[in-house]
PDB file of C-alpha atoms and ligand atoms in Angstrom:
ATOM      1  CA  MET A   1       0.000   0.000   0.000  1.00  0.00           C
ATOM      2  CA  SER A   2       1.488   3.327  -1.009  1.00  0.00           C
ATOM      3  CA  ARG A   3      -0.352   5.765   1.206  1.00  0.00           C
ATOM      4  CA  LYS A   4       1.670   8.781   2.283  1.00  0.00           C
ATOM      5  CA  LYS A   5       2.819   8.895   5.897  1.00  0.00           C
ATOM      6  CA  ILE A   6       2.363  12.463   7.106  1.00  0.00           C
ATOM      7  CA  VAL A   7       3.227  14.399  10.261  1.00  0.00           C
ATOM      8  CA  ALA A   8       1.919  17.966  10.274  1.00  0.00           C
ATOM      9  CA  GLY A   9       2.374  20.677  12.875  1.00  0.00           C
ATOM     10  CA  ASN A  10      -0.528  23.086  13.287  1.00  0.00           C
ATOM     11  CA  TRP A  11       1.016  25.974  15.194  1.00  0.00           C
ATOM     12  CA  LYS A  12      -2.356  27.748  15.527  1.00  0.00           C
ATOM     13  CA  MET A  13      -1.859  31.365  16.758  1.00  0.00           C
ATOM     14  CA  ASN A  14       1.563  30.841  18.269  1.00  0.00           C
ATOM     15  CA  LYS A  15       5.135  32.096  17.753  1.00  0.00           C
ATOM     16  CA  THR A  16       6.782  35.210  16.416  1.00  0.00           C
ATOM     17  CA  LEU A  17       8.633  35.140  13.092  1.00  0.00           C
ATOM     18  CA  GLN A  18      11.953  34.776  14.907  1.00  0.00           C
ATOM     19  CA  GLU A  19      10.676  31.890  17.021  1.00  0.00           C
ATOM     20  CA  ALA A  20       9.149  30.281  13.937  1.00  0.00           C
ATOM     21  CA  GLU A  21      12.430  30.401  12.027  1.00  0.00           C
ATOM     22  CA  ALA A  22      14.376  29.002  14.972  1.00  0.00           C
ATOM     23  CA  LEU A  23      11.927  26.094  15.306  1.00  0.00           C
ATOM     24  CA  VAL A  24      12.042  25.241  11.611  1.00  0.00           C
ATOM     25  CA  LYS A  25      15.854  25.389  11.505  1.00  0.00           C
ATOM     26  CA  GLU A  26      16.098  23.065  14.494  1.00  0.00           C
ATOM     27  CA  VAL A  27      13.710  20.546  12.925  1.00  0.00           C
ATOM     28  CA  LEU A  28      15.532  20.723   9.573  1.00  0.00           C
ATOM     29  CA  SER A  29      18.890  20.065  11.221  1.00  0.00           C
ATOM     30  CA  SER A  30      17.554  16.960  12.962  1.00  0.00           C
ATOM     31  CA  GLU A  31      17.537  13.429  11.597  1.00  0.00           C
ATOM     32  CA  THR A  32      14.121  12.650  10.042  1.00  0.00           C
ATOM     33  CA  PRO A  33      13.034   9.950   7.575  1.00  0.00           C
ATOM     34  CA  GLY A  34      12.732  11.070   3.955  1.00  0.00           C
ATOM     35  CA  ASP A  35       9.667   8.905   3.308  1.00  0.00           C
ATOM     36  CA  VAL A  36       7.518  10.834   5.813  1.00  0.00           C
ATOM     37  CA  VAL A  37       5.829  13.997   4.512  1.00  0.00           C
ATOM     38  CA  LYS A  38       6.445  16.720   7.086  1.00  0.00           C
ATOM     39  CA  ILE A  39       4.327  19.854   7.037  1.00  0.00           C
ATOM     40  CA  PHE A  40       4.553  23.090   9.021  1.00  0.00           C
ATOM     41  CA  PHE A  41       1.322  25.083   9.325  1.00  0.00           C
ATOM     42  CA  PRO A  42       2.531  28.464  10.639  1.00  0.00           C
ATOM     43  CA  PRO A  43       0.378  31.596  10.947  1.00  0.00           C
ATOM     44  CA  PHE A  44      -0.079  33.302   7.556  1.00  0.00           C
ATOM     45  CA  PRO A  45       2.613  36.009   7.963  1.00  0.00           C
ATOM     46  CA  TYR A  46       5.389  33.385   8.258  1.00  0.00           C
ATOM     47  CA  ILE A  47       4.456  31.098   5.370  1.00  0.00           C
ATOM     48  CA  ASN A  48       6.853  32.778   2.977  1.00  0.00           C
ATOM     49  CA  SER A  49       9.794  32.677   5.378  1.00  0.00           C
ATOM     50  CA  VAL A  50       9.145  29.077   6.393  1.00  0.00           C
ATOM     51  CA  SER A  51       8.776  28.063   2.730  1.00  0.00           C
ATOM     52  CA  ASN A  52      12.063  29.734   1.880  1.00  0.00           C
ATOM     53  CA  LEU A  53      13.816  27.935   4.734  1.00  0.00           C
ATOM     54  CA  ILE A  54      12.601  24.512   3.632  1.00  0.00           C
ATOM     55  CA  TYR A  55      12.913  25.146  -0.095  1.00  0.00           C
ATOM     56  CA  ASP A  56      16.543  24.126  -0.410  1.00  0.00           C
ATOM     57  CA  TYR A  57      16.209  21.368   2.100  1.00  0.00           C
ATOM     58  CA  GLN A  58      13.427  19.317   0.484  1.00  0.00           C
ATOM     59  CA  ASN A  59      13.558  15.847   2.185  1.00  0.00           C
ATOM     60  CA  GLY A  60       9.772  15.784   2.302  1.00  0.00           C
ATOM     61  CA  PHE A  61       9.249  19.112   4.092  1.00  0.00           C
ATOM     62  CA  HIS A  62       6.347  21.347   3.083  1.00  0.00           C
ATOM     63  CA  CYS A  63       4.577  24.413   4.325  1.00  0.00           C
ATOM     64  CA  GLY A  64       0.830  24.921   4.598  1.00  0.00           C
ATOM     65  CA  ALA A  65      -1.823  27.467   5.554  1.00  0.00           C
ATOM     66  CA  GLN A  66      -4.205  27.029   8.494  1.00  0.00           C
ATOM     67  CA  ASN A  67      -7.182  28.327   6.509  1.00  0.00           C
ATOM     68  CA  CYS A  68      -8.147  30.075   3.293  1.00  0.00           C
ATOM     69  CA  HIS A  69     -11.062  32.098   1.996  1.00  0.00           C
ATOM     70  CA  TYR A  70     -13.575  30.604  -0.418  1.00  0.00           C
ATOM     71  CA  ASN A  71     -12.982  33.344  -3.010  1.00  0.00           C
ATOM     72  CA  ASP A  72      -9.826  33.952  -5.017  1.00  0.00           C
ATOM     73  CA  SER A  73      -9.941  37.729  -4.491  1.00  0.00           C
ATOM     74  CA  GLY A  74     -12.268  40.556  -3.559  1.00  0.00           C
ATOM     75  CA  ALA A  75     -13.458  42.852  -0.791  1.00  0.00           C
ATOM     76  CA  PHE A  76     -12.908  40.516   2.171  1.00  0.00           C
ATOM     77  CA  THR A  77     -10.928  42.539   4.681  1.00  0.00           C
ATOM     78  CA  GLY A  78      -8.544  40.457   6.743  1.00  0.00           C
ATOM     79  CA  GLU A  79      -8.976  37.273   4.731  1.00  0.00           C
ATOM     80  CA  VAL A  80      -6.378  35.304   2.741  1.00  0.00           C
ATOM     81  CA  SER A  81      -7.186  33.382  -0.442  1.00  0.00           C
ATOM     82  CA  ALA A  82      -5.904  29.953  -1.421  1.00  0.00           C
ATOM     83  CA  LYS A  83      -4.289  31.636  -4.416  1.00  0.00           C
ATOM     84  CA  ALA A  84      -2.408  34.065  -2.159  1.00  0.00           C
ATOM     85  CA  ALA A  85      -1.328  31.246   0.183  1.00  0.00           C
ATOM     86  CA  ALA A  86      -0.032  29.272  -2.817  1.00  0.00           C
ATOM     87  CA  SER A  87       1.864  32.310  -4.093  1.00  0.00           C
ATOM     88  CA  VAL A  88       3.922  32.503  -0.888  1.00  0.00           C
ATOM     89  CA  GLY A  89       4.793  28.809  -0.872  1.00  0.00           C
ATOM     90  CA  ALA A  90       1.937  26.942   0.831  1.00  0.00           C
ATOM     91  CA  ARG A  91       1.283  23.472  -0.575  1.00  0.00           C
ATOM     92  CA  TYR A  92      -1.363  22.271   1.912  1.00  0.00           C
ATOM     93  CA  VAL A  93      -4.330  24.002   3.607  1.00  0.00           C
ATOM     94  CA  LEU A  94      -6.256  22.986   6.727  1.00  0.00           C
ATOM     95  CA  ILE A  95      -9.962  23.049   5.945  1.00  0.00           C
ATOM     96  CA  GLY A  96     -12.685  22.900   8.576  1.00  0.00           C
ATOM     97  CA  HIS A  97     -10.511  22.694  11.678  1.00  0.00           C
ATOM     98  CA  SER A  98     -12.856  22.410  14.664  1.00  0.00           C
ATOM     99  CA  GLU A  99     -11.637  25.739  16.032  1.00  0.00           C
ATOM    100  CA  ARG A 100     -12.843  27.394  12.832  1.00  0.00           C
ATOM    101  CA  ARG A 101     -16.071  25.407  12.709  1.00  0.00           C
ATOM    102  CA  ILE A 102     -16.845  26.383  16.325  1.00  0.00           C
ATOM    103  CA  MET A 103     -15.449  29.928  16.641  1.00  0.00           C
ATOM    104  CA  HIS A 104     -16.091  31.111  13.083  1.00  0.00           C
ATOM    105  CA  LYS A 105     -19.245  29.122  12.397  1.00  0.00           C
ATOM    106  CA  GLU A 106     -17.828  27.526   9.255  1.00  0.00           C
ATOM    107  CA  GLY A 107     -20.413  25.185   7.769  1.00  0.00           C
ATOM    108  CA  PRO A 108     -20.412  22.613   4.957  1.00  0.00           C
ATOM    109  CA  GLU A 109     -21.262  25.050   2.146  1.00  0.00           C
ATOM    110  CA  PHE A 110     -18.236  27.236   2.906  1.00  0.00           C
ATOM    111  CA  LEU A 111     -15.978  24.232   3.408  1.00  0.00           C
ATOM    112  CA  LYS A 112     -16.904  22.784   0.017  1.00  0.00           C
ATOM    113  CA  LEU A 113     -16.051  26.092  -1.650  1.00  0.00           C
ATOM    114  CA  LYS A 114     -12.754  26.326   0.214  1.00  0.00           C
ATOM    115  CA  ILE A 115     -11.755  22.835  -0.921  1.00  0.00           C
ATOM    116  CA  SER A 116     -12.620  23.784  -4.496  1.00  0.00           C
ATOM    117  CA  ARG A 117     -10.422  26.889  -4.316  1.00  0.00           C
ATOM    118  CA  CYS A 118      -7.562  24.771  -2.909  1.00  0.00           C
ATOM    119  CA  LEU A 119      -7.824  22.220  -5.702  1.00  0.00           C
ATOM    120  CA  GLU A 120      -7.971  24.930  -8.372  1.00  0.00           C
ATOM    121  CA  ASN A 121      -4.758  26.371  -6.963  1.00  0.00           C
ATOM    122  CA  ASN A 122      -2.987  23.000  -6.704  1.00  0.00           C
ATOM    123  CA  LEU A 123      -3.105  23.019  -2.918  1.00  0.00           C
ATOM    124  CA  VAL A 124      -3.785  19.842  -0.959  1.00  0.00           C
ATOM    125  CA  PRO A 125      -6.786  20.302   1.342  1.00  0.00           C
ATOM    126  CA  VAL A 126      -6.447  18.639   4.746  1.00  0.00           C
ATOM    127  CA  TYR A 127     -10.107  18.177   5.624  1.00  0.00           C
ATOM    128  CA  CYS A 128     -10.588  18.113   9.413  1.00  0.00           C
ATOM    129  CA  ILE A 129     -13.483  16.226  10.971  1.00  0.00           C
ATOM    130  CA  GLY A 130     -14.381  14.950  14.432  1.00  0.00           C
ATOM    131  CA  GLU A 131     -17.085  14.859  17.071  1.00  0.00           C
ATOM    132  CA  MET A 132     -17.407  16.971  20.204  1.00  0.00           C
ATOM    133  CA  LEU A 133     -17.636  15.405  23.657  1.00  0.00           C
ATOM    134  CA  PRO A 134     -21.454  15.241  23.876  1.00  0.00           C
ATOM    135  CA  GLY A 135     -21.508  13.418  20.535  1.00  0.00           C
ATOM    136  CA  ARG A 136     -19.008  10.840  21.786  1.00  0.00           C
ATOM    137  CA  GLU A 137     -20.814  10.424  25.110  1.00  0.00           C
ATOM    138  CA  ALA A 138     -24.123   9.894  23.333  1.00  0.00           C
ATOM    139  CA  ASN A 139     -22.422   7.291  21.127  1.00  0.00           C
ATOM    140  CA  LYS A 140     -23.236   9.350  18.026  1.00  0.00           C
ATOM    141  CA  HIS A 141     -19.631   9.869  16.899  1.00  0.00           C
ATOM    142  CA  PHE A 142     -19.791   7.601  13.844  1.00  0.00           C
ATOM    143  CA  GLY A 143     -22.938   9.322  12.557  1.00  0.00           C
ATOM    144  CA  ILE A 144     -21.453  12.780  13.129  1.00  0.00           C
ATOM    145  CA  VAL A 145     -18.252  11.948  11.256  1.00  0.00           C
ATOM    146  CA  GLU A 146     -20.213  10.275   8.458  1.00  0.00           C
ATOM    147  CA  ARG A 147     -22.269  13.450   8.004  1.00  0.00           C
ATOM    148  CA  GLN A 148     -19.112  15.593   7.924  1.00  0.00           C
ATOM    149  CA  LEU A 149     -17.787  13.357   5.134  1.00  0.00           C
ATOM    150  CA  GLU A 150     -21.043  13.313   3.177  1.00  0.00           C
ATOM    151  CA  GLU A 151     -21.833  17.028   3.428  1.00  0.00           C
ATOM    152  CA  VAL A 152     -18.438  18.161   2.183  1.00  0.00           C
ATOM    153  CA  MET A 153     -15.909  15.628   0.919  1.00  0.00           C
ATOM    154  CA  PHE A 154     -18.262  13.252  -0.871  1.00  0.00           C
ATOM    155  CA  ASN A 155     -19.386  16.036  -3.218  1.00  0.00           C
ATOM    156  CA  PHE A 156     -16.066  15.835  -5.023  1.00  0.00           C
ATOM    157  CA  SER A 157     -15.315  13.738  -8.069  1.00  0.00           C
ATOM    158  CA  VAL A 158     -13.181  10.601  -7.968  1.00  0.00           C
ATOM    159  CA  ASP A 159     -10.304  12.562  -9.494  1.00  0.00           C
ATOM    160  CA  ASP A 160     -10.525  15.388  -6.964  1.00  0.00           C
ATOM    161  CA  VAL A 161     -11.280  13.413  -3.818  1.00  0.00           C
ATOM    162  CA  ARG A 162      -8.065  11.408  -4.125  1.00  0.00           C
ATOM    163  CA  LYS A 163      -6.113  14.670  -3.685  1.00  0.00           C
ATOM    164  CA  ILE A 164      -7.659  15.315  -0.246  1.00  0.00           C
ATOM    165  CA  VAL A 165      -6.032  14.321   3.061  1.00  0.00           C
ATOM    166  CA  VAL A 166      -8.390  13.634   5.981  1.00  0.00           C
ATOM    167  CA  ALA A 167      -7.609  14.547   9.598  1.00  0.00           C
ATOM    168  CA  TYR A 168      -9.750  12.938  12.298  1.00  0.00           C
ATOM    169  CA  GLU A 169      -9.558  15.205  15.325  1.00  0.00           C
ATOM    170  CA  PRO A 170     -12.024  14.378  18.097  1.00  0.00           C
ATOM    171  CA  VAL A 171     -12.716  17.803  19.622  1.00  0.00           C
ATOM    172  CA  TRP A 172     -12.641  16.409  23.175  1.00  0.00           C
ATOM    173  CA  ALA A 173      -9.011  15.395  22.623  1.00  0.00           C
ATOM    174  CA  ILE A 174      -7.762  18.732  21.238  1.00  0.00           C
ATOM    175  CA  GLY A 175      -5.559  20.615  23.683  1.00  0.00           C
ATOM    176  CA  THR A 176      -6.981  18.636  26.594  1.00  0.00           C
ATOM    177  CA  GLY A 177      -4.185  16.123  27.104  1.00  0.00           C
ATOM    178  CA  LYS A 178      -6.873  13.462  26.687  1.00  0.00           C
ATOM    179  CA  THR A 179      -5.852  11.424  23.629  1.00  0.00           C
ATOM    180  CA  ALA A 180      -8.126   8.964  21.889  1.00  0.00           C
ATOM    181  CA  SER A 181      -6.692   5.513  22.570  1.00  0.00           C
ATOM    182  CA  PRO A 182      -5.205   3.704  19.565  1.00  0.00           C
ATOM    183  CA  GLU A 183      -8.333   1.487  19.640  1.00  0.00           C
ATOM    184  CA  GLU A 184     -10.757   4.450  19.680  1.00  0.00           C
ATOM    185  CA  ALA A 185      -8.850   6.320  16.978  1.00  0.00           C
ATOM    186  CA  GLY A 186      -8.250   3.164  14.927  1.00  0.00           C
ATOM    187  CA  GLU A 187     -11.899   2.148  14.795  1.00  0.00           C
ATOM    188  CA  MET A 188     -12.862   5.636  13.628  1.00  0.00           C
ATOM    189  CA  HIS A 189     -10.114   5.687  10.996  1.00  0.00           C
ATOM    190  CA  SER A 190     -11.278   2.301   9.676  1.00  0.00           C
ATOM    191  CA  PHE A 191     -14.854   3.591   9.665  1.00  0.00           C
ATOM    192  CA  ILE A 192     -13.788   6.660   7.640  1.00  0.00           C
ATOM    193  CA  ARG A 193     -11.892   4.502   5.157  1.00  0.00           C
ATOM    194  CA  ASN A 194     -14.876   2.173   4.807  1.00  0.00           C
ATOM    195  CA  ARG A 195     -17.209   5.084   4.118  1.00  0.00           C
ATOM    196  CA  ILE A 196     -14.822   6.358   1.417  1.00  0.00           C
ATOM    197  CA  ALA A 197     -14.683   2.856  -0.121  1.00  0.00           C
ATOM    198  CA  HIS A 198     -18.470   2.641   0.012  1.00  0.00           C
ATOM    199  CA  HIS A 199     -19.003   6.040  -1.631  1.00  0.00           C
ATOM    200  CA  TYR A 200     -16.156   5.787  -4.150  1.00  0.00           C
ATOM    201  CA  ASN A 201     -14.183   2.539  -4.283  1.00  0.00           C
ATOM    202  CA  GLU A 202     -11.500   0.528  -2.468  1.00  0.00           C
ATOM    203  CA  GLU A 203      -8.687   1.916  -4.559  1.00  0.00           C
ATOM    204  CA  ILE A 204      -9.538   5.522  -3.593  1.00  0.00           C
ATOM    205  CA  ALA A 205     -10.071   4.559   0.050  1.00  0.00           C
ATOM    206  CA  ASN A 206      -6.664   2.902   0.186  1.00  0.00           C
ATOM    207  CA  ALA A 207      -4.965   5.896  -1.430  1.00  0.00           C
ATOM    208  CA  ILE A 208      -6.219   8.611   0.953  1.00  0.00           C
ATOM    209  CA  SER A 209      -4.086   9.374   4.028  1.00  0.00           C
ATOM    210  CA  ILE A 210      -6.070   9.744   7.252  1.00  0.00           C
ATOM    211  CA  LEU A 211      -4.269  11.571  10.072  1.00  0.00           C
ATOM    212  CA  TYR A 212      -5.085  11.552  13.765  1.00  0.00           C
ATOM    213  CA  GLY A 213      -5.096  14.786  15.780  1.00  0.00           C
ATOM    214  CA  GLY A 214      -5.840  15.526  19.420  1.00  0.00           C
ATOM    215  CA  SER A 215      -3.162  15.562  22.152  1.00  0.00           C
ATOM    216  CA  CYS A 216      -0.866  13.429  20.017  1.00  0.00           C
ATOM    217  CA  ASN A 217       2.625  13.729  21.497  1.00  0.00           C
ATOM    218  CA  ALA A 218       6.104  12.203  21.618  1.00  0.00           C
ATOM    219  CA  GLN A 219       4.906   9.589  24.123  1.00  0.00           C
ATOM    220  CA  ASN A 220       1.766   8.302  22.413  1.00  0.00           C
ATOM    221  CA  ALA A 221       2.571   8.812  18.700  1.00  0.00           C
ATOM    222  CA  LYS A 222       4.230   5.414  18.213  1.00  0.00           C
ATOM    223  CA  ALA A 223       1.199   3.413  19.357  1.00  0.00           C
ATOM    224  CA  LEU A 224      -1.172   5.607  17.346  1.00  0.00           C
ATOM    225  CA  PHE A 225       0.910   5.448  14.143  1.00  0.00           C
ATOM    226  CA  ALA A 226       1.260   1.670  14.462  1.00  0.00           C
ATOM    227  CA  THR A 227      -2.518   1.337  14.341  1.00  0.00           C
ATOM    228  CA  LYS A 228      -4.180   0.150  11.148  1.00  0.00           C
ATOM    229  CA  ASP A 229      -5.613   2.986   9.079  1.00  0.00           C
ATOM    230  CA  ILE A 230      -3.742   5.731  10.973  1.00  0.00           C
ATOM    231  CA  ASP A 231      -1.340   7.301   8.477  1.00  0.00           C
ATOM    232  CA  GLY A 232       0.181   9.982  10.683  1.00  0.00           C
ATOM    233  CA  GLY A 233      -0.747  12.923  12.832  1.00  0.00           C
ATOM    234  CA  LEU A 234      -1.907  16.525  12.869  1.00  0.00           C
ATOM    235  CA  ILE A 235      -0.108  17.874  15.890  1.00  0.00           C
ATOM    236  CA  GLY A 236      -0.969  21.023  17.840  1.00  0.00           C
ATOM    237  CA  GLY A 237       0.828  21.735  21.121  1.00  0.00           C
ATOM    238  CA  ALA A 238       3.597  19.185  20.653  1.00  0.00           C
ATOM    239  CA  SER A 239       4.589  20.689  17.283  1.00  0.00           C
ATOM    240  CA  LEU A 240       5.718  23.923  18.951  1.00  0.00           C
ATOM    241  CA  GLN A 241       8.802  22.264  20.439  1.00  0.00           C
ATOM    242  CA  ALA A 242      11.356  21.031  17.853  1.00  0.00           C
ATOM    243  CA  SER A 243      12.504  18.012  19.884  1.00  0.00           C
ATOM    244  CA  ASP A 244       8.910  16.811  20.444  1.00  0.00           C
ATOM    245  CA  PHE A 245       7.942  17.330  16.814  1.00  0.00           C
ATOM    246  CA  VAL A 246      11.060  15.483  15.587  1.00  0.00           C
ATOM    247  CA  SER A 247      10.389  12.569  17.889  1.00  0.00           C
ATOM    248  CA  ILE A 248       6.803  12.367  16.611  1.00  0.00           C
ATOM    249  CA  ILE A 249       8.112  12.378  13.021  1.00  0.00           C
ATOM    250  CA  ASN A 250      10.372   9.480  13.994  1.00  0.00           C
ATOM    251  CA  SER A 251       7.510   7.475  15.522  1.00  0.00           C
ATOM    252  CA  PHE A 252       6.610   5.367  12.476  1.00  0.00           C
TER     253      PHE A 252
HETATM  254  P1  13P B 301      -3.316  19.395  20.170  1.00  0.00           P
HETATM  255  O1  13P B 301      -2.268  18.476  19.614  1.00  0.00           O
HETATM  256  O2  13P B 301      -2.740  20.591  20.888  1.00  0.00           O
HETATM  257  O3  13P B 301      -4.344  18.667  20.966  1.00  0.00           O
HETATM  258  O4  13P B 301      -4.082  20.036  18.896  1.00  0.00           O
HETATM  259  C1  13P B 301      -4.527  19.204  17.898  1.00  0.00           C
HETATM  260  C2  13P B 301      -4.993  20.052  16.776  1.00  0.00           C
HETATM  261  O5  13P B 301      -5.982  20.749  16.871  1.00  0.00           O
HETATM  262  C3  13P B 301      -4.201  20.021  15.538  1.00  0.00           C
HETATM  263  O6  13P B 301      -4.888  20.639  14.492  1.00  0.00           O
END
């Protein structure tokens, strides 16, 4: 199976430019496997600098944007388009992160448009899905995730959907120190892959990388990444420290 192994660091609203550059340089100077795709998702103002730092290095390093607007240009004060993000070196974009769904009320219609803009601009959308705590406690997590797939991702053609990366991030595990166990995460990842196979086909389902996110760290990454259907991680807090991020990258 030739699915990409991916470890991505979502820095959220953290770091200054100087701190960002220091972190990237430290990660680049560390030993990391070339067959793992490694992505930094810095705040928008640092994308260009981070991209320039990794440009010469290659070895599977990429830069991404944490969000994009659903239009290519226009009167949208304070927003950044996928086209603009691509022009400064982004290759991936986080779409539908729970913090944006919750705090910025991003719904399926917007998310579909954002994915379209990414694809038009040759950016890889990392589509984030996951249930909140009440959904998990009410045992509705599979239905919630299925709806998030159907309302957004399953509107895309076979050719487009294979370009998308999925990130399963149970909201109750984000920033809480409460990780989904490898069993809990693994059964959801298998469920997601089965739904993709059901809607499209096995070949597509086996080609799409599905990342886990939510308090993934240097201690628990190995067990999570060894689990069937988990192809890597989308890391928040633990990606802000070079040594932690490097040890997560080396956890396959
Ligand atoms: P934490 O790793 O800090 O829980 O954040 C996960 C996340 O939201 C990554 O997008």
